[in-house]
Coordinates of C-alpha atoms and ligand atoms in Angstrom, one line a residue:
X23 CA -0.2 -0.1 0.2
X24 CA 1.7 3.2 -1.3
X25 CA 2.1 6.2 1.0
X26 CA 0.7 9.5 -0.2
X27 CA 1.4 13.0 0.6
X28 CA -1.2 15.3 -0.3
X29 CA -2.5 18.9 -0.2
X30 CA -6.1 17.8 0.0
X31 CA -7.9 19.0 3.1
X32 CA -8.1 17.5 6.0
X33 CA -11.7 15.7 6.0
X34 CA -13.8 15.0 9.2
X35 CA -17.7 13.8 9.6
X36 CA -18.6 17.5 10.1
X37 CA -16.6 19.1 7.1
X38 CA -17.6 16.1 4.6
X39 CA -19.2 18.8 2.2
X40 CA -16.3 20.9 2.1
X41 CA -13.8 17.9 1.5
X42 CA -14.3 17.0 -2.3
X43 CA -11.9 19.4 -3.9
X44 CA -10.3 18.6 -7.3
X45 CA -7.0 17.7 -5.6
X46 CA -8.8 15.2 -3.0
X47 CA -10.6 13.6 -5.9
X48 CA -7.4 13.3 -8.1
X49 CA -5.7 11.9 -5.3
X50 CA -8.7 9.2 -4.3
X51 CA -8.7 8.3 -8.3
X52 CA -4.8 7.6 -8.1
X53 CA -5.3 5.7 -4.7
X54 CA -8.1 3.6 -6.4
X55 CA -5.5 2.1 -9.1
X56 CA -3.1 1.3 -6.7
X57 CA -5.5 -0.4 -4.7
X58 CA -7.2 -2.2 -7.9
X59 CA -3.8 -3.5 -8.3
X60 CA -3.5 -5.4 -5.1
X61 CA -6.9 -7.1 -5.0
X62 CA -7.6 -10.7 -5.5
X63 CA -4.5 -12.1 -2.8
X64 CA -4.9 -14.8 -0.3
X65 CA -4.0 -13.6 3.5
X66 CA -3.4 -15.2 6.5
X67 CA -3.1 -14.2 10.1
X68 CA -0.8 -12.1 11.4
X69 CA 0.2 -13.7 14.4
X70 CA 3.6 -12.8 16.5
X71 CA 4.8 -10.7 13.7
X72 CA 4.3 -13.6 11.1
X73 CA 1.9 -14.0 8.3
X74 CA 0.5 -18.0 9.0
X75 CA -1.9 -19.8 6.4
X76 CA -5.2 -21.2 7.5
X77 CA -6.4 -24.5 6.1
X78 CA -9.6 -22.6 4.9
X79 CA -10.6 -19.4 3.3
X80 CA -13.2 -17.3 2.4
X81 CA -14.1 -15.0 -0.2
X82 CA -14.4 -11.3 0.6
X83 CA -16.3 -9.5 -2.1
X84 CA -17.6 -5.7 -3.1
X85 CA -21.3 -5.1 -1.9
X86 CA -21.3 -3.0 -4.9
X87 CA -20.1 -5.7 -7.4
X88 CA -20.3 -9.1 -5.9
X89 CA -17.9 -10.3 -8.9
X90 CA -15.3 -8.4 -7.6
X91 CA -13.2 -10.7 -5.4
X92 CA -11.1 -8.0 -2.9
X93 CA -9.3 -11.2 -1.5
X94 CA -9.2 -14.5 0.2
X95 CA -9.3 -14.7 3.9
X96 CA -8.0 -17.4 6.7
X97 CA -11.2 -19.0 8.1
X98 CA -10.2 -19.0 11.5
X99 CA -10.7 -21.8 14.2
X100 CA -11.0 -22.1 18.1
X101 CA -7.3 -23.4 17.8
X102 CA -6.0 -20.4 15.7
X103 CA -7.8 -18.2 18.6
X104 CA -5.6 -19.7 20.9
X105 CA -2.2 -19.5 18.9
X106 CA -3.2 -15.7 18.9
X107 CA -3.8 -15.6 22.4
X108 CA -0.5 -17.6 23.4
X109 CA 1.4 -14.5 21.3
X110 CA -0.4 -11.8 22.6
X111 CA 0.2 -13.3 26.2
X112 CA 4.2 -13.5 25.3
X113 CA 4.6 -10.4 24.1
X114 CA 2.6 -8.9 27.0
X115 CA 4.6 -10.7 29.5
X116 CA 8.3 -10.1 27.6
X117 CA 8.2 -6.9 25.8
X118 CA 5.0 -4.6 26.2
X119 CA 3.7 -4.6 30.0
X120 CA 7.4 -3.1 31.3
X121 CA 8.0 -0.9 28.2
X122 CA 7.9 2.9 29.5
X123 CA 4.8 4.5 28.7
X124 CA 6.5 7.2 26.4
X125 CA 7.9 4.4 24.2
X126 CA 4.1 2.9 24.0
X127 CA 3.1 6.4 22.8
X128 CA 5.7 6.7 20.6
X129 CA 4.7 3.3 18.8
X130 CA 1.1 4.5 18.4
X131 CA 1.7 7.9 17.4
X132 CA 4.0 6.3 14.7
X133 CA 1.2 4.1 13.7
X134 CA -1.0 7.2 13.5
X135 CA 1.5 8.6 11.1
X136 CA 1.7 5.6 9.0
X137 CA -2.5 5.6 8.7
X138 CA -2.5 9.5 8.0
X139 CA 0.2 8.7 4.9
X140 CA -1.7 6.1 3.7
X141 CA -5.3 7.5 4.1
X142 CA -6.2 7.7 0.4
X143 CA -5.4 4.2 0.1
X144 CA -7.1 2.8 2.9
X145 CA -10.0 5.0 1.9
X146 CA -10.3 3.8 -1.6
X147 CA -10.4 0.2 -0.2
X148 CA -13.2 0.8 2.2
X149 CA -14.9 2.7 -0.8
X150 CA -15.1 -0.8 -2.3
X151 CA -15.0 -3.3 0.7
X152 CA -17.9 -1.5 2.9
X153 CA -19.5 0.5 0.1
X154 CA -18.6 4.2 1.4
X155 CA -18.6 7.0 -0.6
X156 CA -15.2 8.5 -0.6
X157 CA -15.8 11.3 2.0
X158 CA -17.3 9.1 4.5
X159 CA -14.7 6.4 3.8
X160 CA -11.8 9.3 4.2
X161 CA -13.5 10.3 7.5
X162 CA -13.1 6.9 8.8
X163 CA -8.9 6.9 8.0
X164 CA -8.7 10.3 9.3
X165 CA -10.4 9.8 12.6
X166 CA -8.3 6.3 13.4
X167 CA -5.2 8.7 13.1
X168 CA -6.8 11.5 15.3
X169 CA -8.5 8.8 17.6
X170 CA -4.7 7.4 18.3
X171 CA -3.3 10.8 18.6
X172 CA -5.7 11.9 21.3
X173 CA -5.1 8.9 23.4
X174 CA -1.6 9.7 23.3
X175 CA -2.1 13.3 24.4
X176 CA -3.9 11.6 27.4
X177 CA -1.4 9.7 28.2
X178 CA 1.0 12.3 28.3
X179 CA -1.4 14.9 30.0
X180 CA -1.4 11.8 32.5
X181 CA 1.7 11.2 32.8
X182 CA 1.6 7.6 32.4
X183 CA -1.5 7.7 35.2
X184 CA 0.9 7.6 37.9
X185 CA -0.2 10.0 40.6
X186 CA 1.7 10.8 43.7
X187 CA -0.7 10.2 46.9
X188 CA -0.7 12.0 50.7
X189 CA 1.4 9.8 53.4
X190 CA 1.1 9.1 56.9
X191 CA 4.3 9.6 58.0
X192 CA 8.0 10.8 56.6
X193 CA 9.0 7.2 55.8
X194 CA 6.0 6.7 53.3
X195 CA 6.2 6.6 49.6
X196 CA 2.4 6.5 48.5
X197 CA 1.7 6.1 44.7
X198 CA -1.7 5.4 42.5
X199 CA -1.1 3.8 39.3
X200 CA -3.3 2.6 36.6
X201 CA -1.8 -1.0 35.2
X202 CA -2.3 -2.9 32.4
X203 CA -4.9 -6.2 32.7
X204 CA -3.1 -8.1 30.2
X205 CA -4.3 -9.4 26.8
X206 CA -7.3 -7.6 25.1
X207 CA -9.7 -9.0 22.4
X208 CA -11.0 -6.1 19.9
X209 CA -13.8 -6.9 17.7
X210 CA -15.1 -4.7 15.3
X211 CA -18.2 -4.2 13.3
X212 CA -17.9 -3.8 9.3
X213 CA -19.4 -0.2 9.2
X214 CA -16.2 1.7 10.5
X215 CA -13.7 -0.4 9.8
X216 CA -10.4 1.5 10.6
X217 CA -11.7 3.7 13.4
X218 CA -13.6 1.2 15.6
X219 CA -10.8 -1.3 15.2
X220 CA -7.5 1.4 15.2
X221 CA -9.3 3.5 18.2
X222 CA -10.0 0.7 20.5
X223 CA -6.5 -1.3 19.8
X224 CA -4.4 1.7 20.1
X225 CA -6.3 2.3 23.7
X226 CA -5.6 -1.2 24.9
X227 CA -2.0 -1.0 23.6
X228 CA -1.3 2.6 25.2
X229 CA -2.7 1.3 28.3
X230 CA 0.5 -1.5 28.2
X231 CA -1.9 -4.5 27.3
X232 CA -1.7 -6.8 23.9
X233 CA -4.1 -7.2 21.7
X234 CA -6.0 -9.8 19.8
X235 CA -8.0 -8.3 17.0
X236 CA -10.8 -10.2 14.9
X237 CA -12.6 -7.6 12.4
X238 CA -16.0 -8.4 10.8
X239 CA -16.1 -10.9 8.5
X240 CA -17.2 -8.4 5.7
X241 CA -14.2 -6.1 6.4
X242 CA -11.0 -8.3 6.6
X243 CA -8.9 -6.3 4.0
X244 CA -9.4 -2.8 5.8
X245 CA -8.9 -4.8 9.0
X246 CA -5.5 -6.1 7.5
X247 CA -5.0 -2.6 6.4
X248 CA -4.7 -1.4 10.1
X249 CA -2.3 -4.4 11.0
X250 CA 0.2 -3.5 8.6
X251 CA 0.0 0.2 9.8
X252 CA 1.1 -1.1 13.3
X253 CA 3.5 -3.7 11.5
X254 CA 5.0 -0.6 9.3
X255 CA 5.3 1.2 12.7
X256 CA 7.3 -1.2 14.0
X257 CA 5.4 -2.7 16.8
X258 CA 7.0 -5.6 18.8
X259 CA 5.9 -8.7 17.3
X260 CA 2.8 -10.3 19.1
X261 CA 1.9 -6.9 20.6
X262 CA -0.9 -6.7 17.9
X263 CA -2.2 -9.7 16.2
X264 CA -4.7 -9.9 13.2
X265 CA -7.3 -12.8 13.1
X266 CA -10.1 -13.5 10.7
X267 CA -12.9 -15.7 10.8
X268 CA -16.4 -16.3 11.5
X269 CA -17.5 -14.9 15.1
X270 CA -19.6 -18.1 15.6
X271 CA -16.0 -20.2 15.6
X272 CA -13.0 -18.1 16.3
X273 CA -15.0 -15.3 18.0
X274 CA -16.7 -17.8 20.4
X275 CA -13.2 -18.9 21.3
X276 CA -11.7 -15.3 21.8
X277 CA -14.8 -14.3 24.1
X278 CA -14.7 -17.3 26.4
X279 CA -10.9 -18.4 26.6
X280 CA -9.7 -18.0 30.5
X281 CA -6.4 -16.1 29.3
X282 CA -8.2 -13.0 27.8
X283 CA -8.4 -10.5 30.4
X284 CA -10.2 -7.7 28.9
X285 CA -12.8 -7.5 25.5
X286 CA -13.6 -4.1 23.5
X287 CA -16.2 -5.4 21.4
X288 CA -18.2 -3.0 19.2
X289 CA -21.4 -4.3 17.0
X290 CA -25.2 -5.3 17.5
X291 CA -26.7 -5.1 20.5
X292 CA -28.0 -9.2 20.3
X293 CA -24.2 -10.0 20.2
X294 CA -22.8 -7.3 22.7
X295 CA -25.2 -8.5 25.2
X296 CA -24.6 -12.1 24.7
X297 CA -20.7 -11.5 25.0
X298 CA -20.9 -9.3 28.2
X299 CA -23.0 -11.9 29.7
X300 CA -20.6 -14.9 29.1
X301 CA -17.1 -13.3 29.4
X302 CA -16.8 -13.2 32.9
X303 CA -16.3 -16.7 34.6
X304 CA -14.3 -17.2 37.5
X305 CA -13.8 -13.6 38.6
X306 CA -15.3 -10.2 36.8
X307 CA -13.4 -9.1 33.8
X308 CA -13.7 -6.1 31.8
X309 CA -15.9 -6.1 28.9
X310 CA -16.6 -2.8 27.0
X311 CA -19.8 -3.3 24.7
X312 CA -20.4 -0.5 22.6
X313 CA -23.6 -1.6 20.9
X314 CA -26.4 -0.3 18.5
X315 CA -29.1 2.8 18.6
X316 CA -32.4 4.0 17.7
X317 CA -31.4 7.3 17.4
X318 CA -34.2 10.2 17.3
X319 CA -34.3 13.7 15.8
X320 CA -36.9 15.9 17.4
X321 CA -38.1 19.2 15.1
X322 CA -39.8 21.8 16.9
X323 CA -42.3 24.3 15.6
X324 CA -39.6 27.3 15.5
X325 CA -36.7 25.1 13.6
X326 CA -35.0 26.2 10.8
X327 CA -36.5 23.3 8.5
X328 CA -34.0 23.5 6.2
X329 CA -31.2 23.0 8.3
X330 CA -33.2 20.1 10.0
X331 CA -34.1 18.6 6.8
X332 CA -30.2 18.4 5.7
X333 CA -29.3 17.1 9.1
X334 CA -32.0 14.6 9.0
X335 CA -31.1 13.3 5.3
X336 CA -27.6 13.0 6.3
X337 CA -27.9 10.8 9.4
X338 CA -31.0 8.9 8.3
X339 CA -29.1 7.8 5.1
X340 CA -25.3 8.6 5.1
X341 CA -23.6 5.2 4.6
X342 CA -26.8 3.7 3.9
X343 CA -27.9 4.4 7.3
X344 CA -25.6 1.5 8.4
X345 CA -24.3 3.7 11.5
X346 CA -25.0 3.1 15.0
X347 CA -25.9 6.7 15.2
X348 CA -28.1 6.7 12.2
X349 CA -31.2 8.8 12.6
X350 CA -34.2 6.3 12.4
X351 CA -36.9 8.0 14.4
X352 CA -38.1 11.6 13.2
X353 CA -40.5 13.2 15.8
X354 CA -42.0 16.4 14.1
X355 CA -44.2 19.0 15.4
X356 CA -47.8 18.9 13.7
X357 CA -47.5 22.6 13.0
X358 CA -44.4 22.0 10.4
X359 CA -45.0 18.4 9.7
X360 CA -46.6 18.8 6.4
X361 CA -43.7 21.4 5.3
X362 CA -40.8 19.3 6.8
X363 CA -42.1 16.0 5.2
X364 CA -42.5 17.3 1.8
X365 CA -39.1 18.8 1.7
X366 CA -37.5 15.6 3.2
X367 CA -39.1 13.5 0.4
X368 CA -37.7 16.1 -2.4
X369 CA -34.6 16.0 -0.8
X370 CA -34.6 12.1 -0.4
X371 CA -35.7 11.5 -4.2
X372 CA -32.4 13.7 -5.0
X373 CA -29.9 11.9 -3.5
X374 CA -27.6 10.0 -6.0
X375 CA -27.1 6.6 -5.9
X376 CA -24.5 3.9 -7.0
X377 CA -20.8 2.6 -6.9
X378 CA -19.1 4.9 -4.0
X379 CA -15.9 4.8 -5.2
X380 CA -17.2 7.3 -7.9
X381 CA -17.3 11.0 -6.8
X382 CA -20.9 11.6 -8.1
X383 CA -22.3 9.1 -6.2
X384 CA -23.3 9.7 -2.3
X385 CA -25.1 6.8 -1.3
X386 CA -23.7 3.2 -2.0
X387 CA -24.9 -0.6 -1.8
X388 CA -25.8 -1.9 1.7
X389 CA -23.3 -4.5 3.1
X390 CA -24.3 -8.0 1.9
X391 CA -27.6 -9.7 0.8
X392 CA -28.6 -10.3 4.5
X393 CA -29.2 -6.8 4.7
X394 CA -31.0 -6.4 1.1
X395 CA -33.4 -9.1 2.4
X396 CA -33.8 -7.2 5.7
X397 CA -34.5 -4.0 3.8
X398 CA -37.5 -5.9 1.8
X399 CA -38.9 -6.9 5.2
X400 CA -39.0 -3.5 6.7
X401 CA -40.6 -1.9 4.0
X402 CA -43.3 -4.4 3.8
X403 CA -44.0 -4.0 7.4
X404 CA -43.9 -0.1 6.8
X405 CA -46.2 -0.6 3.6
X406 CA -48.6 -2.6 5.8
X407 CA -48.8 -1.0 8.8
X408 CA -48.0 2.7 7.7
X409 CA -47.5 4.3 4.4
X410 CA -43.8 4.5 2.1
X411 CA -43.4 8.1 1.7
X412 CA -39.8 7.9 -0.2
X413 CA -38.2 5.0 -1.9
X414 CA -39.1 1.5 -0.6
X415 CA -37.6 -0.6 -3.6
X416 CA -34.1 -2.6 -4.4
X417 CA -32.8 -0.9 -7.6
X418 CA -32.7 -3.2 -10.7
X419 CA -30.8 -3.2 -14.0
X420 CA -27.3 -1.6 -14.9
X421 CA -25.0 -0.9 -13.0
X422 CA -27.0 -1.9 -10.0
X423 CA -27.5 -5.6 -10.6
X424 CA -24.5 -7.0 -9.3
X425 CA -24.6 -5.1 -5.7
X426 CA -26.9 -4.5 -2.8
X427 CA -28.5 -1.0 -4.1
X428 CA -31.4 0.1 -2.1
X429 CA -33.5 3.2 -2.1
X430 CA -33.4 5.3 0.9
X431 CA -36.5 5.0 2.2
X432 CA -39.0 7.2 4.6
X433 CA -42.1 5.6 6.3
X434 CA -45.0 7.5 8.0
X435 CA -48.2 6.7 9.4
X436 CA -47.2 4.4 12.1
X437 CA -48.5 4.0 15.6
X438 CA -46.5 5.3 18.2
X439 CA -45.1 2.1 19.6
X440 CA -45.0 0.2 16.6
X441 CA -41.9 -1.9 16.4
X442 CA -40.2 0.2 13.9
X443 CA -40.1 2.8 16.8
X444 CA -37.9 0.4 18.9
X445 CA -36.0 -2.1 16.5
X446 CA -32.5 -1.4 15.2
X447 CA -32.9 -1.5 11.4
X448 CA -29.4 -0.6 10.3
X449 CA -30.5 0.2 6.8
X450 CA -31.2 3.5 5.0
X451 CA -35.0 3.4 6.2
X452 CA -36.1 6.2 8.8
X453 CA -39.6 6.8 10.1
X454 CA -41.5 9.9 10.9
X455 CA -44.0 10.8 13.7
X456 CA -46.4 13.7 14.5
X457 CA -46.1 15.1 18.0
X458 CA -47.8 17.8 19.7
X459 CA -45.2 19.0 21.8
X460 CA -41.3 18.8 22.9
X461 CA -42.5 16.9 26.1
X462 CA -44.4 14.1 24.0
X463 CA -41.3 14.0 21.6
X464 CA -38.8 13.4 24.5
X465 CA -41.0 11.0 26.2
X466 CA -41.3 8.8 22.9
X467 CA -37.8 9.5 22.3
X468 CA -36.4 7.9 25.6
X469 CA -39.0 4.9 25.2
X470 CA -36.1 2.7 23.9
X471 CA -33.7 0.1 25.4
X472 CA -30.9 2.2 23.5
X473 CA -29.4 5.5 24.2
X474 CA -26.9 6.4 22.0
X475 CA -27.6 9.7 20.1
X476 CA -30.2 12.3 19.6
X477 CA -30.6 15.4 17.9
X478 CA -32.9 18.6 18.4
X479 CA -34.0 21.3 16.0
X480 CA -35.5 24.5 17.6
X481 CA -34.8 28.0 18.4
X482 CA -36.4 28.1 21.5
X483 CA -33.9 28.0 24.4
X484 CA -36.1 26.7 27.0
X485 CA -36.8 23.7 24.7
X486 CA -32.9 23.5 24.3
X487 CA -32.4 23.4 28.0
X488 CA -35.1 20.4 28.5
X489 CA -33.8 18.5 25.5
X490 CA -30.7 18.3 27.2
X491 CA -31.7 17.6 30.7
X492 CA -33.9 14.9 29.8
X493 CA -33.0 13.1 26.9
X494 CA -31.7 9.6 27.3
X495 CA -28.3 9.4 25.1
X496 CA -24.7 9.5 25.4
X497 CA -24.1 11.9 22.4
X498 CA -26.6 14.7 21.9
X499 CA -26.8 17.8 19.2
X500 CA -28.7 20.7 18.7
X501 CA -29.3 22.5 15.2
X502 CA -26.8 20.7 13.7
X503 CA -27.1 20.5 9.9
X504 CA -23.8 18.8 9.3
X505 CA -25.8 15.8 11.0
X506 CA -28.6 15.5 13.2
X507 CA -27.9 12.5 15.2
X508 CA -24.2 11.5 13.5
X509 CA -20.8 12.9 13.3
X510 CA -18.4 12.9 16.2
X511 CA -14.8 13.5 16.4
X512 CA -12.2 12.7 18.6
X513 CA -11.4 15.4 21.4
X514 CA -14.4 17.3 19.9
X515 CA -17.6 15.1 20.7
X516 CA -16.9 12.0 22.4
X517 CA -18.9 9.2 21.4
X518 CA -20.5 6.4 23.8
X519 CA -23.9 4.9 24.5
X520 CA -26.1 4.7 27.2
X521 CA -28.7 2.2 28.0
X522 CA -28.8 -0.8 25.5
X523 CA -25.9 1.0 23.7
X524 CA -23.2 0.9 25.7
X525 CA -21.7 -1.0 28.8
X526 CA -19.1 1.4 30.3
X527 CA -20.7 5.0 30.4
X528 CA -17.3 6.2 28.7
X529 CA -16.9 7.4 25.4
X530 CA -14.3 6.7 22.9
X531 CA -12.3 9.9 21.6
X532 CA -12.9 11.3 25.3
X533 CA -10.9 12.3 28.3
X534 CA -11.9 8.9 30.1
X535 CA -11.1 6.1 27.6
X536 CA -7.7 4.9 27.7
X537 CA -8.2 4.6 31.6
X538 CA -10.7 1.8 31.0
X539 CA -8.1 -0.6 29.8
X540 CA -6.0 -0.4 33.1
X541 CA -6.8 -1.1 36.7
X542 CA -5.8 0.7 40.0
X543 CA -2.8 -0.3 42.0
X544 CA -2.3 1.6 45.2
X545 CA 1.7 1.5 46.1
X546 CA 2.6 2.0 49.8
X547 CA 6.6 1.8 50.3
X548 CA 8.0 2.3 53.5
X549 CA 12.0 3.5 53.7
X550 CA 14.2 3.3 56.6
Ligands
NDP621 P1 -22.4 -7.7 14.6 O1 -22.6 -7.9 16.1 O2 -23.2 -9.0 13.8 O3 -20.7 -8.0 14.7 C1 -19.8 -7.5 15.0 C2 -18.7 -8.1 15.4 O4 -19.1 -9.5 16.2 C3 -18.3 -8.7 14.0 O5 -16.6 -8.6 13.9 C4 -18.7 -10.1 14.2 O6 -18.0 -11.3 13.2 C5 -18.4 -10.7 15.7 N1 -19.3 -11.8 16.1 C6 -20.5 -12.0 15.6 N2 -20.8 -13.3 16.6 C7 -19.9 -13.4 17.5 C8 -19.7 -14.3 18.4 N3 -20.6 -15.3 19.0 N4 -18.6 -14.4 19.5 C9 -17.7 -13.4 19.1 N5 -17.8 -12.6 18.2 C10 -18.9 -12.1 17.5 O7 -22.4 -6.2 14.2 P2 -22.0 -5.6 12.5 O8 -20.6 -6.1 11.9 O9 -23.4 -6.0 11.8 O10 -22.2 -3.9 12.9 C11 -23.6 -3.5 13.1 C12 -24.1 -3.3 14.7 O11 -22.7 -2.9 15.1 C13 -25.0 -2.4 14.7 O12 -25.8 -2.8 15.7 C14 -24.5 -0.8 15.0 O13 -25.3 -0.1 15.7 C15 -23.3 -1.4 15.7 N6 -22.0 -0.4 16.0 C16 -22.2 0.3 17.1 C17 -21.5 1.2 17.4 C18 -21.0 2.2 18.9 O14 -20.0 2.6 18.7 N7 -22.0 1.9 19.6 C19 -20.3 2.0 16.3 C20 -20.6 1.0 15.0 C21 -21.4 0.3 15.1 P3 -18.4 -11.8 12.0 O15 -18.4 -10.6 11.1 O16 -17.4 -13.3 11.4 O17 -19.7 -12.3 12.2

């Protein structure tokens, strides 16, 4: 993968629209050609610094065109997971645990530098593997480097988390230190295959732990790109191990093996909560589970409707609605409901759909056939119990026939406690309900098991205060055209869920993140 230096502007999720300059597009197009030349190879695990081939492999294909095989990847077994855990344990005990924290910071800063240099190639392969449009993909790559640097800043700010304490006598030297746990497993989802792998793994590594990392089976190639960046940064062999294969076999071993000391999982509530329940056996062990969302946007009578329309559109349909923070519920005041709905339908119809690697397309494919089938089922439910206001069909004909392209869909007219108000769909589908006050909207917004993100559009200060005070969600936004419920950035908008959306109450990209990968030790030394 080539290192690219570019004058193209720095892309974050909040500045996506401004990012697509001619320089950016040129650098991205060149990266696509470089990446295409590397596709189709067979890849093993990276364990203990060595590539290890597997007996069985699986094909990683592009959701835009399933005839394109991006690579073949090792289909790991429980035994392969055990090998990776042993390697991580050895690296922990012989090298990584005892490294001065400044050296660990230097390794992670180097990894961030490598990612930043390769960001166009990483973004190009995410376009092909995940179906992200070019700016969303660049945001993911850039965020990974920024998360790593932010976590390094935190470790430096806390001087390696060693705090001198008070003393009861002159002979005493009392210190409070944060120490690593040992081996952490990082399991990531398909939708942010770089940021949600690089962020958590760098947090664990900075905490002095070693890592076994398993990407989603839909995105092993981006996972491999991360592993290669760590290798290029010169991490000691075994500090970061990369394994691939089904969650049901290799993943099962990773979450039940007694030699694993901590887990950071990001993915669905169904899988995350199951892992959370079964991970601790002999004694409690840390399991950070970042899970799904059912994120509401509330549009009040005094809202700037155009800003609200843009914000909802971007959050409901960006990355095909496959963001944990996707806006999948809209509560709009009845006095502006008609105008808002007509505008949103109009904006939705204008969305350009197609191969997201091409600069003109904003909406790419959903991730796989299962997602397509799920889309058809939810649309059918919406049609039966409510009304399809926009979209509602799979795209057919060239150039869509070999990929998983569906129309962004707006559903109205559903009863207020309908299952689509509670279930995460993880698709480009959002539902709209009319409400008569911000109080009613807040009650409905909080009436789910999830609590990840939420948005409000209003010009009324009292409504803003009420929203901040009462909404049950970890990440909340008011009047944000760039995304009603989506778009966080390290050190700017920390990101984590409440209730069924997250187990730790701490946020990635926030000031309390790295400390989660460590445990406290109170040290008392008596001299003389
Ligand atoms: P899944 O829960 O299906 O999978 C997530 C990861 O878990 C994958 O690597 C998967 O592997 C693995 N896995 C599956 N079963 C097991 C098992 N039994 N043991 C161990 N590992 C297992 O999620 P998706 O990849 O579909 O991602 C979408 C979900 O992630 C959504 O619910 C979304 O809201 C959530 N998410 C949450 C975020 C947050 O910050 N709160 C951010 C981004 C996404 P395999 O692919 O091989 O099955």
